[in-house]
Coordinates of C-alpha atoms (C1' of nucleotides) in Angstrom, one line a residue:
Chain A
X1 CA 28.9 -10.7 -10.6
X2 CA 26.2 -8.6 -11.4
X3 CA 26.3 -4.5 -11.0
X4 CA 23.4 -3.4 -8.7
X5 CA 21.2 -1.3 -10.2
X6 CA 19.1 0.5 -8.3
X7 CA 15.8 1.6 -8.4
X8 CA 14.9 3.9 -7.2
X9 CA 16.1 7.9 -5.8
X10 CA 17.0 5.9 -2.2
X11 CA 19.1 3.6 -3.7
X12 CA 20.5 5.8 -6.2
X13 CA 21.9 7.7 -2.7
X14 CA 23.1 4.8 -1.4
X15 CA 25.3 4.3 -4.6
X16 CA 26.5 7.7 -4.1
X17 CA 27.2 7.1 -0.8
X18 CA 28.8 4.1 -1.2
X19 CA 30.4 5.6 -4.4
X20 CA 32.0 8.3 -1.8
X21 CA 33.5 5.7 1.0
X22 CA 30.7 6.5 3.4
X23 CA 30.4 4.3 6.7
X24 CA 33.2 1.8 5.7
X25 CA 31.0 1.3 2.4
X26 CA 28.2 -0.3 4.7
X27 CA 25.2 -0.6 4.0
X28 CA 22.5 -0.7 7.3
X29 CA 19.1 0.2 7.8
X30 CA 16.1 -0.1 10.6
X31 CA 12.0 -0.2 10.2
X32 CA 11.2 1.2 13.3
X33 CA 7.4 1.2 14.7
X34 CA 6.0 2.1 17.0
X35 CA 3.4 -0.8 18.7
X36 CA 1.1 1.6 19.2
X37 CA -1.9 -0.3 15.8
X38 CA -1.0 -3.1 14.0
X39 CA 0.5 -3.1 10.9
X40 CA -0.2 -1.6 7.9
X41 CA 0.0 -1.8 4.0
X42 CA 1.9 1.4 4.5
X43 CA 4.4 0.1 6.2
X44 CA 5.1 -2.9 4.4
X45 CA 6.0 -1.0 1.5
X46 CA 8.2 0.4 4.4
X47 CA 9.5 -2.6 4.8
X48 CA 10.2 -4.1 1.5
X49 CA 11.7 -1.4 1.2
X50 CA 13.8 -1.3 4.4
X51 CA 14.8 -5.0 4.3
X52 CA 15.2 -5.0 0.4
X53 CA 17.8 -1.8 0.4
X54 CA 19.2 -3.8 2.1
X55 CA 19.2 -7.0 0.7
X56 CA 20.5 -5.3 -2.6
X57 CA 23.5 -3.5 -1.3
X58 CA 24.4 -6.9 0.7
X59 CA 23.8 -4.6 4.3
X60 CA 21.7 -6.0 6.9
X61 CA 18.0 -4.3 9.0
X62 CA 17.3 -3.9 12.6
X63 CA 13.3 -4.6 13.8
X64 CA 13.2 -1.8 17.0
X65 CA 9.9 -0.7 17.8
X66 CA 10.2 2.8 19.1
X67 CA 8.7 2.6 22.2
X68 CA 9.2 6.2 23.8
X69 CA 5.5 6.3 24.8
X70 CA 3.9 3.9 27.5
X71 CA 1.1 6.1 27.5
X72 CA 0.4 4.3 23.8
X73 CA 1.8 0.7 23.5
X74 CA 1.1 -1.9 24.3
X75 CA 2.2 -5.7 23.9
X76 CA 0.3 -7.5 22.0
X77 CA 1.3 -4.4 19.1
X78 CA 4.6 -5.5 19.7
X79 CA 3.6 -9.3 19.5
X80 CA 0.9 -8.9 16.1
X81 CA 3.9 -6.5 14.7
X82 CA 6.6 -9.2 14.5
X83 CA 4.4 -11.7 13.1
X84 CA 3.4 -9.5 10.3
X85 CA 6.9 -8.8 9.1
X86 CA 7.6 -12.9 9.2
X87 CA 5.0 -12.9 7.7
X88 CA 6.0 -10.9 4.6
X89 CA 9.2 -12.7 3.8
X90 CA 11.2 -10.9 6.5
X91 CA 14.1 -11.8 8.7
X92 CA 15.8 -9.3 10.7
X93 CA 17.6 -12.5 12.9
X94 CA 19.1 -11.3 15.8
X95 CA 18.4 -8.2 15.9
X96 CA 15.5 -7.4 17.4
X97 CA 16.0 -3.9 19.2
X98 CA 13.9 -1.3 21.0
X99 CA 14.2 2.2 21.7
X100 CA 14.0 1.1 25.1
X101 CA 16.9 -0.6 25.0
X102 CA 18.9 3.0 25.5
X103 CA 16.9 4.5 27.8
X104 CA 20.2 3.9 30.5
X105 CA 22.3 5.7 27.1
X106 CA 20.1 8.4 27.0
X107 CA 19.7 9.2 30.3
X108 CA 23.2 9.3 30.2
X109 CA 24.5 11.6 26.5
X110 CA 21.2 14.2 28.4
X111 CA 23.4 14.9 31.4
X112 CA 26.0 14.8 29.3
X113 CA 24.2 17.2 26.7
X114 CA 23.4 19.1 30.6
X115 CA 27.3 19.7 30.8
X116 CA 27.9 21.0 27.7
X117 CA 25.7 24.6 27.9
X118 CA 22.9 22.6 25.7
X119 CA 19.7 21.5 27.5
X120 CA 17.7 22.9 29.9
X121 CA 15.2 22.3 32.0
X122 CA 12.7 24.2 31.9
X123 CA 10.2 25.0 34.7
X124 CA 7.0 26.6 32.1
X125 CA 4.2 24.4 31.2
X126 CA 2.5 23.0 27.7
X127 CA 0.7 26.5 27.1
X128 CA 3.3 29.1 28.0
X129 CA 6.3 26.6 26.3
X130 CA 3.9 27.2 22.2
X131 CA 3.5 29.6 23.0
X132 CA 7.2 31.3 23.1
X133 CA 7.7 29.0 20.6
X134 CA 6.2 32.0 18.0
X135 CA 5.0 31.3 15.2
X136 CA 6.1 30.5 11.4
X137 CA 6.8 34.5 11.3
X138 CA 7.5 36.0 14.6
X139 CA 10.5 34.3 15.9
X140 CA 10.6 32.7 20.0
X141 CA 11.5 34.0 23.0
X142 CA 13.3 32.3 25.8
X143 CA 12.2 30.6 28.1
X144 CA 13.9 31.6 31.8
X145 CA 15.7 28.8 32.7
X146 CA 17.4 29.1 29.4
X147 CA 20.9 29.9 31.1
X148 CA 20.4 27.6 33.9
X149 CA 23.8 26.7 35.0
X150 CA 24.5 22.7 34.1
X151 CA 24.6 22.4 38.3
X152 CA 21.4 23.3 38.6
X153 CA 20.1 21.7 35.5
X154 CA 21.9 18.4 36.5
X155 CA 20.7 18.4 40.2
X156 CA 16.6 18.9 39.0
X157 CA 17.4 17.3 35.5
X158 CA 18.6 13.8 38.4
X159 CA 15.1 14.7 41.0
X160 CA 13.3 14.5 37.4
X161 CA 14.2 10.8 37.3
X162 CA 14.0 10.1 40.4
X163 CA 9.8 11.0 40.8
X164 CA 10.3 14.3 42.6
X165 CA 8.0 15.8 40.1
X166 CA 4.8 15.4 38.9
X167 CA 4.0 14.7 35.2
X168 CA 4.2 17.9 33.3
X169 CA 5.8 20.1 36.2
X170 CA 9.5 19.9 33.7
X171 CA 11.1 19.0 30.7
X172 CA 14.4 19.3 29.4
X173 CA 15.3 21.1 26.5
X174 CA 17.9 21.0 24.1
X175 CA 19.4 24.4 23.3
X176 CA 19.3 25.9 20.4
X177 CA 18.0 28.7 18.4
X178 CA 14.8 29.6 20.1
X179 CA 14.9 32.3 15.5
X180 CA 15.3 29.5 13.7
X181 CA 12.4 29.5 10.6
X182 CA 12.6 26.0 11.2
X183 CA 10.0 26.0 14.9
X184 CA 11.5 22.4 15.2
X185 CA 14.6 24.0 16.4
X186 CA 13.3 26.4 18.3
X187 CA 14.2 24.3 21.6
X188 CA 12.8 21.2 21.6
X189 CA 11.4 19.6 24.1
X190 CA 13.8 16.2 24.6
X191 CA 12.7 14.3 27.3
X192 CA 8.8 14.1 29.7
X193 CA 7.5 13.0 32.5
X194 CA 5.3 10.1 32.1
X195 CA 4.0 8.4 35.2
X196 CA 3.3 5.5 33.8
X197 CA 4.1 2.0 33.7
X198 CA 5.8 1.0 30.8
X199 CA 5.6 -2.4 28.3
X200 CA 9.4 -3.7 28.9
X201 CA 11.1 -1.6 31.8
X202 CA 8.0 -0.8 34.2
X203 CA 8.4 1.2 35.8
X204 CA 11.9 2.0 35.9
X205 CA 11.0 5.2 35.0
X206 CA 9.1 8.2 35.5
X207 CA 10.9 10.2 32.6
X208 CA 10.7 9.4 28.8
X209 CA 12.1 10.7 25.7
X210 CA 10.5 12.2 22.7
X211 CA 11.2 10.7 19.2
X212 CA 13.4 13.7 17.8
X213 CA 16.1 12.1 21.3
X214 CA 15.4 9.6 20.9
X215 CA 15.3 8.3 16.6
X216 CA 18.9 9.7 15.3
X217 CA 21.1 7.8 18.7
X218 CA 19.7 4.9 18.8
X219 CA 19.2 4.7 14.7
X220 CA 23.5 5.8 15.2
X221 CA 24.2 3.2 18.8
X222 CA 23.1 0.6 16.2
X223 CA 24.7 1.6 13.5
X224 CA 22.6 2.7 10.8
X225 CA 23.8 4.4 8.2
X226 CA 20.3 4.8 5.9
X227 CA 17.3 5.9 8.0
X228 CA 13.9 5.9 6.1
X229 CA 11.0 7.4 6.9
X230 CA 8.5 9.3 5.4
X231 CA 7.9 12.6 4.3
X232 CA 6.5 14.4 7.4
X233 CA 9.9 13.6 9.2
X234 CA 11.3 16.0 6.4
X235 CA 11.5 18.9 8.8
X236 CA 12.9 17.2 11.4
X237 CA 15.9 16.5 9.7
X238 CA 18.7 19.5 10.7
X239 CA 17.4 18.5 14.2
X240 CA 18.3 14.4 13.6
X241 CA 21.4 15.8 12.2
X242 CA 22.3 18.3 15.3
X243 CA 22.0 14.8 17.9
X244 CA 23.9 13.3 15.7
X245 CA 26.6 16.2 15.5
X246 CA 26.7 15.7 19.7
X247 CA 27.1 12.1 19.5
X248 CA 29.6 11.6 16.6
X249 CA 33.1 10.3 17.5
X250 CA 33.7 9.0 14.5
X251 CA 33.1 9.3 10.9
X252 CA 30.9 7.1 10.8
X253 CA 26.9 9.0 10.1
X254 CA 24.0 7.6 9.7
X255 CA 21.6 9.6 7.5
X256 CA 18.1 10.3 6.9
X257 CA 16.3 10.1 3.6
X258 CA 12.8 10.3 3.4
X259 CA 9.6 9.1 0.6
X260 CA 6.2 9.6 0.2
X261 CA 4.0 7.5 2.5
X262 CA 1.1 5.3 0.6
X263 CA -2.2 5.9 -0.1
X264 CA -4.2 4.3 -1.5
X265 CA -7.8 4.5 -3.1
X266 CA -10.4 3.8 -1.1
X267 CA -9.1 3.5 2.2
X268 CA -7.8 4.9 4.7
X269 CA -4.3 4.5 6.0
X270 CA -3.9 7.1 9.1
X271 CA -3.2 4.2 12.6
X272 CA -5.8 6.4 14.5
X273 CA -8.9 6.2 12.0
X274 CA -8.0 2.3 11.5
X275 CA -8.0 2.1 15.7
X276 CA -11.5 4.1 15.3
X277 CA -12.8 1.3 12.4
X278 CA -12.0 -1.0 15.1
X279 CA -12.8 0.5 18.2
X280 CA -16.3 1.5 17.4
X281 CA -17.4 -1.7 15.4
X282 CA -17.7 -0.2 11.9
X283 CA -15.3 -3.6 11.3
X284 CA -15.5 -6.9 13.3
X285 CA -11.4 -5.8 14.4
X286 CA -7.5 -5.2 12.8
X287 CA -7.8 -8.5 10.9
X288 CA -11.2 -8.4 9.3
X289 CA -10.9 -9.2 5.8
X290 CA -11.9 -5.7 5.2
X291 CA -8.9 -3.6 6.4
X292 CA -6.4 -2.8 4.8
X293 CA -3.9 -4.6 7.4
X294 CA -1.4 -6.6 7.3
X295 CA -3.2 -9.1 9.2
X296 CA -5.9 -8.5 7.5
X297 CA -5.1 -8.5 4.2
X298 CA -3.5 -12.3 5.2
X299 CA -6.5 -13.1 6.3
X300 CA -8.8 -11.8 3.0
X301 CA -6.4 -14.3 1.1
X302 CA -3.5 -11.7 -0.2
X303 CA -0.1 -13.3 0.1
X304 CA 3.3 -12.5 1.2
X305 CA 4.3 -12.1 -2.5
X306 CA 1.6 -10.2 -3.7
X307 CA 2.2 -8.0 -0.9
X308 CA 5.1 -7.4 -2.2
X309 CA 5.8 -7.8 -5.6
X310 CA 2.6 -4.2 -4.9
X311 CA 5.0 -2.4 -2.5
X312 CA 7.7 -2.8 -6.0
X313 CA 5.3 -1.6 -8.6
X314 CA 4.3 1.5 -5.8
X315 CA 7.7 2.9 -6.4
X316 CA 9.2 5.2 -3.9
X317 CA 9.4 8.4 -4.8
X318 CA 8.5 12.0 -3.0
X319 CA 5.2 12.8 -4.9
X320 CA 2.6 12.2 -2.0
X321 CA -0.2 10.8 -4.4
X322 CA -2.6 8.1 -4.1
X323 CA -2.1 4.3 -5.8
X324 CA -5.9 3.1 -7.9
X325 CA -6.4 0.5 -5.6
X326 CA -7.6 -1.9 -8.8
X327 CA -2.7 -2.6 -8.8
X328 CA -3.7 -4.6 -6.1
X329 CA -5.9 -6.7 -6.5
X330 CA -4.4 -6.8 -10.3
X331 CA -1.2 -8.4 -7.8
X332 CA -3.5 -11.0 -5.8
X333 CA -4.9 -11.8 -9.3
X334 CA -1.9 -12.2 -11.2
X335 CA -0.1 -14.4 -8.5
X336 CA -3.2 -16.5 -7.2
X337 CA -4.6 -17.0 -11.1
X338 CA -0.7 -19.3 -11.0
X339 CA -1.1 -21.4 -8.1
X340 CA -4.9 -21.4 -6.5
X341 CA -6.5 -24.7 -6.6
X342 CA -9.7 -24.1 -8.8
X343 CA -13.0 -25.4 -8.0
X344 CA -16.5 -25.2 -8.5
X345 CA -19.2 -22.9 -5.9
X346 CA -22.6 -22.5 -6.8
X347 CA -23.2 -18.8 -4.0
X348 CA -27.1 -18.1 -5.5
X349 CA -28.1 -21.7 -6.6
X350 CA -31.0 -22.8 -9.4
X351 CA -31.5 -26.2 -9.2
X352 CA -32.1 -28.2 -12.4
X353 CA -33.0 -31.6 -12.8
X354 CA -31.7 -33.5 -16.3
X355 CA -35.2 -35.0 -16.5
X356 CA -33.0 -37.8 -19.1
X357 CA -30.6 -38.8 -16.5
X358 CA -30.9 -42.3 -14.7
X359 CA -32.4 -40.9 -11.3
X360 CA -29.4 -42.6 -8.9
X361 CA -26.4 -42.6 -11.4
X362 CA -23.4 -40.7 -10.0
X363 CA -21.1 -40.0 -12.1
X364 CA -16.9 -38.4 -11.8
X365 CA -15.9 -36.4 -14.3
X366 CA -12.3 -35.1 -14.6
X367 CA -11.5 -31.5 -13.7
X368 CA -8.3 -29.9 -14.3
X369 CA -6.9 -28.4 -11.0
X370 CA -4.8 -25.5 -11.7
X371 CA -4.8 -25.5 -16.3
X372 CA -2.1 -23.3 -15.8
X373 CA 0.2 -25.6 -13.6
X374 CA -0.1 -29.0 -15.6
X375 CA 1.7 -30.4 -11.8
X376 CA -1.1 -30.1 -9.5
X377 CA -3.3 -32.7 -11.7
X378 CA -7.3 -33.7 -11.9
X379 CA -9.2 -35.3 -9.2
X380 CA -12.3 -36.1 -9.7
X381 CA -15.9 -34.5 -9.8
X382 CA -19.3 -35.6 -9.0
X383 CA -22.0 -35.4 -11.1
X384 CA -26.2 -36.5 -10.7
X385 CA -29.8 -36.1 -12.3
X386 CA -30.3 -32.9 -10.2
X387 CA -27.2 -30.8 -10.5
X388 CA -26.8 -26.2 -9.7
X389 CA -26.4 -23.2 -11.5
X390 CA -25.5 -20.4 -10.8
X391 CA -29.0 -17.8 -11.1
X392 CA -27.9 -15.6 -12.8
X393 CA -26.1 -17.7 -15.3
X394 CA -30.0 -18.4 -16.6
X395 CA -32.5 -16.0 -18.6
X396 CA -35.9 -16.5 -20.0
X397 CA -35.5 -14.1 -22.3
X398 CA -32.2 -13.4 -23.3
X399 CA -30.8 -10.4 -24.3
X400 CA -28.3 -9.9 -27.8
X401 CA -25.5 -10.4 -25.3
X402 CA -26.5 -12.6 -22.7
X403 CA -24.8 -16.6 -24.0
X404 CA -25.3 -18.8 -21.4
X405 CA -28.5 -20.7 -20.5
X406 CA -31.5 -19.9 -22.0
X407 CA -35.4 -21.9 -22.9
X408 CA -33.9 -23.7 -25.3
X409 CA -30.0 -22.6 -25.9
X410 CA -27.6 -25.6 -25.1
X411 CA -24.6 -24.5 -22.6
X412 CA -21.9 -26.7 -20.6
X413 CA -21.3 -27.6 -18.0
X414 CA -18.0 -27.3 -17.3
X415 CA -15.7 -30.8 -17.8
X416 CA -18.8 -32.7 -17.6
X417 CA -21.8 -32.3 -20.2
X418 CA -23.8 -30.1 -23.0
X419 CA -27.4 -29.5 -21.4
X420 CA -30.1 -27.9 -23.4
X421 CA -33.1 -26.3 -21.3
X422 CA -36.6 -27.1 -22.3
X423 CA -38.7 -25.9 -19.2
X424 CA -38.3 -22.8 -16.4
X425 CA -40.7 -24.3 -13.9
X426 CA -42.0 -21.8 -11.4
X427 CA -43.7 -21.2 -8.3
X428 CA -47.2 -19.4 -8.2
X429 CA -45.4 -16.1 -7.7
X430 CA -43.8 -16.4 -11.0
X431 CA -39.9 -16.9 -9.0
X432 CA -37.8 -19.5 -11.3
X433 CA -37.9 -22.5 -9.1
X434 CA -36.2 -25.2 -11.5
X435 CA -34.9 -25.7 -14.5
X436 CA -35.9 -29.0 -16.3
X437 CA -33.3 -30.0 -19.4
X438 CA -31.9 -32.9 -21.3
X439 CA -28.4 -33.6 -21.4
X440 CA -26.5 -34.7 -24.4
X441 CA -24.5 -38.5 -23.4
X442 CA -21.7 -38.5 -26.3
X443 CA -20.8 -34.8 -24.9
X444 CA -19.2 -36.5 -21.4
X445 CA -15.5 -34.8 -21.1
X446 CA -17.2 -31.6 -22.7
X447 CA -16.8 -32.0 -25.6
X448 CA -19.0 -32.6 -28.8
X449 CA -18.4 -36.0 -31.3
X450 CA -20.3 -34.2 -33.5
X451 CA -18.2 -31.1 -33.9
X452 CA -20.6 -28.6 -32.1
X453 CA -19.9 -25.4 -30.3
X454 CA -21.4 -23.7 -27.7
X455 CA -21.0 -20.7 -26.9
X456 CA -20.4 -20.4 -23.0
X457 CA -19.6 -23.2 -20.2
X458 CA -21.1 -22.9 -16.7
X459 CA -19.5 -24.4 -13.4
X460 CA -21.8 -26.4 -11.3
X461 CA -22.1 -28.3 -8.4
X462 CA -24.0 -31.5 -8.4
X463 CA -26.4 -32.3 -5.7
X464 CA -24.8 -36.0 -4.6
X465 CA -21.8 -34.5 -2.9
X466 CA -22.1 -31.3 -2.6
X467 CA -21.7 -28.6 0.4
X468 CA -22.5 -26.0 1.8
X469 CA -21.0 -23.7 2.8
X470 CA -20.9 -20.1 3.8
X471 CA -19.3 -16.9 0.9
X472 CA -17.9 -13.4 2.5
X473 CA -17.9 -11.1 -0.5
X474 CA -16.2 -7.8 0.4
X475 CA -16.2 -4.8 -1.9
X476 CA -14.4 -1.0 -0.8
X477 CA -14.8 0.3 2.4
X478 CA -15.7 3.2 1.6
X479 CA -17.9 4.3 -1.4
X480 CA -15.3 7.6 -1.7
X481 CA -12.1 6.6 -3.6
X482 CA -10.8 9.5 -1.1
X483 CA -12.6 9.2 2.1
X484 CA -10.1 11.6 3.6
X485 CA -10.3 14.3 0.9
X486 CA -13.2 15.8 2.4
X487 CA -13.0 18.6 4.9
X488 CA -16.6 19.2 5.5
X489 CA -17.4 15.1 5.9
X490 CA -15.9 12.8 8.8
X491 CA -14.4 9.8 6.2
X492 CA -16.7 7.0 7.9
X493 CA -19.7 9.2 6.1
X494 CA -18.1 7.5 3.2
X495 CA -18.1 3.8 4.5
X496 CA -19.7 1.0 2.5
X497 CA -23.1 0.1 3.3
X498 CA -22.5 -3.3 1.3
X499 CA -18.5 -3.8 1.7
X500 CA -19.4 -6.9 3.4
X501 CA -22.2 -9.5 2.2
X502 CA -23.1 -12.5 3.9
X503 CA -23.7 -15.4 1.1
X504 CA -25.1 -18.4 4.0
X505 CA -26.4 -21.0 1.7
X506 CA -23.7 -21.8 -1.5
X507 CA -22.3 -24.8 -2.3
X508 CA -19.8 -26.7 -3.1
X509 CA -17.8 -29.9 -4.7
X510 CA -16.8 -32.0 -2.0
X511 CA -12.9 -32.1 -2.9
X512 CA -13.0 -28.4 -0.1
X513 CA -14.6 -31.5 2.7
X514 CA -11.5 -30.8 4.6
X515 CA -9.7 -27.2 3.6
X516 CA -7.6 -25.5 6.0
X517 CA -7.9 -21.7 7.0
X518 CA -5.7 -19.2 4.4
X519 CA -6.3 -21.5 1.6
X520 CA -6.9 -20.4 -1.1
X521 CA -9.2 -20.7 -4.1
X522 CA -10.3 -20.1 -7.4
X523 CA -13.7 -20.2 -7.9
X524 CA -14.6 -20.9 -11.7
X525 CA -15.7 -18.3 -13.1
X526 CA -15.9 -15.9 -9.6
X527 CA -13.1 -15.0 -8.6
X528 CA -11.2 -16.2 -5.8
X529 CA -11.7 -16.9 -2.1
X530 CA -9.3 -18.4 1.2
X531 CA -11.0 -20.4 3.5
X532 CA -11.5 -17.8 7.1
X533 CA -11.0 -19.1 10.3
X534 CA -14.2 -19.0 11.6
X535 CA -14.5 -22.4 9.1
X536 CA -15.0 -25.4 10.3
X537 CA -15.7 -28.8 9.6
X538 CA -19.8 -29.0 10.4
X539 CA -19.6 -25.5 8.3
X540 CA -17.1 -23.6 5.7
X541 CA -16.8 -20.2 5.7
X542 CA -15.0 -18.6 2.8
X543 CA -13.9 -14.9 2.4
X544 CA -14.0 -13.3 -1.0
X545 CA -10.3 -12.1 -1.9
X546 CA -11.0 -10.6 -5.1
X547 CA -13.5 -11.2 -7.9
X548 CA -12.2 -12.3 -11.8
X549 CA -12.3 -9.3 -14.2
X550 CA -15.6 -9.4 -15.8
X551 CA -15.3 -7.9 -19.4
X552 CA -18.5 -8.3 -19.2
X553 CA -20.5 -6.0 -20.8
X554 CA -24.5 -6.6 -20.9
Chain B
rU1 C1' 1.5 33.6 5.3
rG2 C1' 7.4 32.0 7.4
rC3 C1' 10.0 27.5 6.4
rC4 C1' 10.8 22.7 4.2
rC5 C1' 8.9 19.3 -0.1
rG6 C1' 7.0 18.2 -4.5
rA7 C1' 4.5 18.7 -10.0
rU8 C1' 5.9 13.4 -16.8
rA9 C1' -0.6 10.0 -19.9
rG10 C1' -6.7 8.5 -15.8
rU11 C1' -3.7 6.7 -11.5
rA12 C1' 1.3 5.5 -9.9
rU13 C1' 6.6 5.9 -12.1
rA14 C1' 11.0 5.5 -15.7
rA15 C1' 13.7 9.0 -19.0
rU16 C1' 19.7 12.4 -14.2
rG17 C1' 21.8 18.2 -21.3
rG18 C1' 20.6 14.1 -27.0
rU19 C1' 14.1 9.7 -29.8
rA20 C1' 9.4 10.9 -23.4
rG21 C1' 9.6 4.9 -21.4
rU22 C1' 7.6 1.0 -18.1
rA23 C1' 2.8 -1.3 -15.0
rC24 C1' -1.7 -0.3 -13.8
rA25 C1' -7.0 1.3 -15.8
rU26 C1' -9.7 1.6 -20.3
rC27 C1' -11.4 1.0 -25.1
rA28 C1' -10.8 -2.5 -29.7
rG29 C1' -9.4 -7.3 -31.4
rA30 C1' -7.8 -12.8 -31.4
rC31 C1' -7.3 -16.9 -28.3
rU32 C1' -10.5 -20.2 -25.6
rC33 C1' -14.5 -25.8 -21.8
rU34 C1' -14.0 -19.8 -16.6
rG35 C1' -17.1 -14.0 -20.8
rA36 C1' -10.5 -15.5 -16.8
rC37 C1' -6.0 -16.4 -18.2
rU38 C1' -3.0 -15.4 -22.4
rC39 C1' -1.4 -12.9 -26.9
rU40 C1' -2.0 -7.9 -30.4
rG41 C1' -3.3 -3.0 -31.0
rA42 C1' -5.3 2.0 -30.0
rG43 C1' -6.1 6.4 -27.0
rU44 C1' -4.5 10.0 -23.5
rG45 C1' 1.9 13.4 -20.7
rU46 C1' 5.8 16.9 -19.3
rC47 C1' 2.3 22.3 -13.8
rU48 C1' 2.8 27.6 -16.4
rA49 C1' 6.1 32.1 -18.4
rG50 C1' 10.4 32.7 -19.1
rG51 C1' 16.3 32.2 -18.8
rU52 C1' 21.0 28.7 -20.1
rU53 C1' 21.7 25.8 -24.6
rC54 C1' 23.2 23.4 -31.5
rG55 C1' 19.7 21.3 -28.4
rA56 C1' 15.8 21.7 -21.9
rA57 C1' 10.9 16.6 -18.7
rU58 C1' 15.8 17.1 -16.6
rC59 C1' 20.1 23.5 -15.2
rC60 C1' 18.6 29.0 -13.2
rU61 C1' 15.2 33.0 -12.0
rG62 C1' 9.3 34.1 -11.6
rG63 C1' 4.5 32.5 -10.7
rU64 C1' 0.3 28.4 -9.8
rC65 C1' -1.1 24.5 -7.6
rG66 C1' -0.4 20.3 -4.1
rG67 C1' 1.6 18.0 0.4
rG68 C1' 3.9 18.8 4.7
rU69 C1' 5.7 21.7 9.3
rA70 C1' 4.0 26.0 15.0
rA71 C1' 1.6 17.5 20.4
rC72 C1' 5.2 17.3 27.4
rC73 C1' 2.5 11.2 19.8
rA74 C1' 5.9 8.8 16.3

RNA sequence: UGCCCGAUAGUAUAAUGGUAGUACAUCAGACUCUGACUCUGAGUGUCUAGGUUCGAAUCCUGGUCGGGUAACCA
């Protein structure tokens, strides 16, 4: 019974449409990807908007593949898109459609438009048609065949369909207005000849409908009420409406509403550029964890919840802006902080020998699995004479603000003991090879009975039970916050050479021995990591999803 | 240079003629067995010039700046 609270201008318009009693007060949206690439975070915004809006109003959302160009589209992409939409947590139920489902209807309706004298065949080549379209300041000129008879057009259109013409020989155009200030209304193409097999219809067709002709009609036949798309289609709207006007046979009418696409700092979002990154090997594949693709984010360790929350937080407007990637990172930190199993991993091990600890003794200490969620319980972590800490947690000559381990200083090993550094051992070159420390047996569990405090708590891994692992540290794919924004420089010039750092010899506690791919962890004090699909029982591989927030001011 | 769209803190958004809020980011402090989390606090904003109005971020006009648009792509 709660009143519906619109979250953005599109939902406000839907409220108004509903109040006006339009379309029997139905709300039906669709997500219409072209299967010519993998989905990215920008699509996630659209998916969340379309499915989320329908849900808000008790309506439905279709998944429809916009597959009108067989030259670019492949089944591989269809499969990945369905997987990604599902992973995000949305369900199109039985409403899976393809624009190619409507090829027959589209053909029949084109015939109808020809009969009405509103479409004609043009035999001119591409350059000529383009030239005749005029310029924004000069009206176009009519094609010589603009006024040919419906009978003539019908005959030729049938021949086109039969394959009697070569690719490019002729096209079908809508007869609208060659003088329109909107270039899209200057007799746009409806059909072109493409002698290419289609991923679903095979060799059945050699003529294929153009987007503008297919999209609105598909919406109409599916009963879509609100056709939500991005800003670049705004100038197409009069054309969308023109075709709907010709089709409409009742009060029902779909409505196109545009919003601004998502841009994020330090990455690129165009499918063309993402394809280029993959094809030219700048990243390993579409699911490379540095990619803004949905599969890339998934492999990186992002959760569906975090992506959905991000889509919610960025908002929906017509302002063409750039969202700070920090917001995305905030969303995954917030989600994983509540849910991720804590574990200790040392990525740059510095050996410590506890000189007063019995040689062969292995103790176990209790560690909390997630301080944010008591129900996740505790685990045992082995502790022994030789342990490793992060090399950067020790400083031989500490600065003022450095309050971790240093000669003579005492720190806590998390969940274990206080230790004090007594000796620094170096090799001939002067590199620190190990530290000799003593532990205080009285501080087992991490607290001193005498109440004394230490300023720092370090993560650690004991040599006993330690597992070797590989850690892949990711950074921004581009060094410039706006790699697309420079007209003189190609976006590839801003590729970050350090976007991937593979650290091969890390040590991790035995708890993760049988970790399953994609499981999220927090490595205490380091960040959130997940198990990469490359991981094996012999060689564990982790991806750094995102570091912990770092307020460390040196 | 035609047509279309847009302009609110650093960024993204809210306020739909009546107190300019929120989130992220930044900075400061508290707390802390993660320099995390959490909590508290701070600073920074209505593109511009007119007009309408008792009152304008909001309505109108001009300007400025930004984006889209002239594919047999979607």
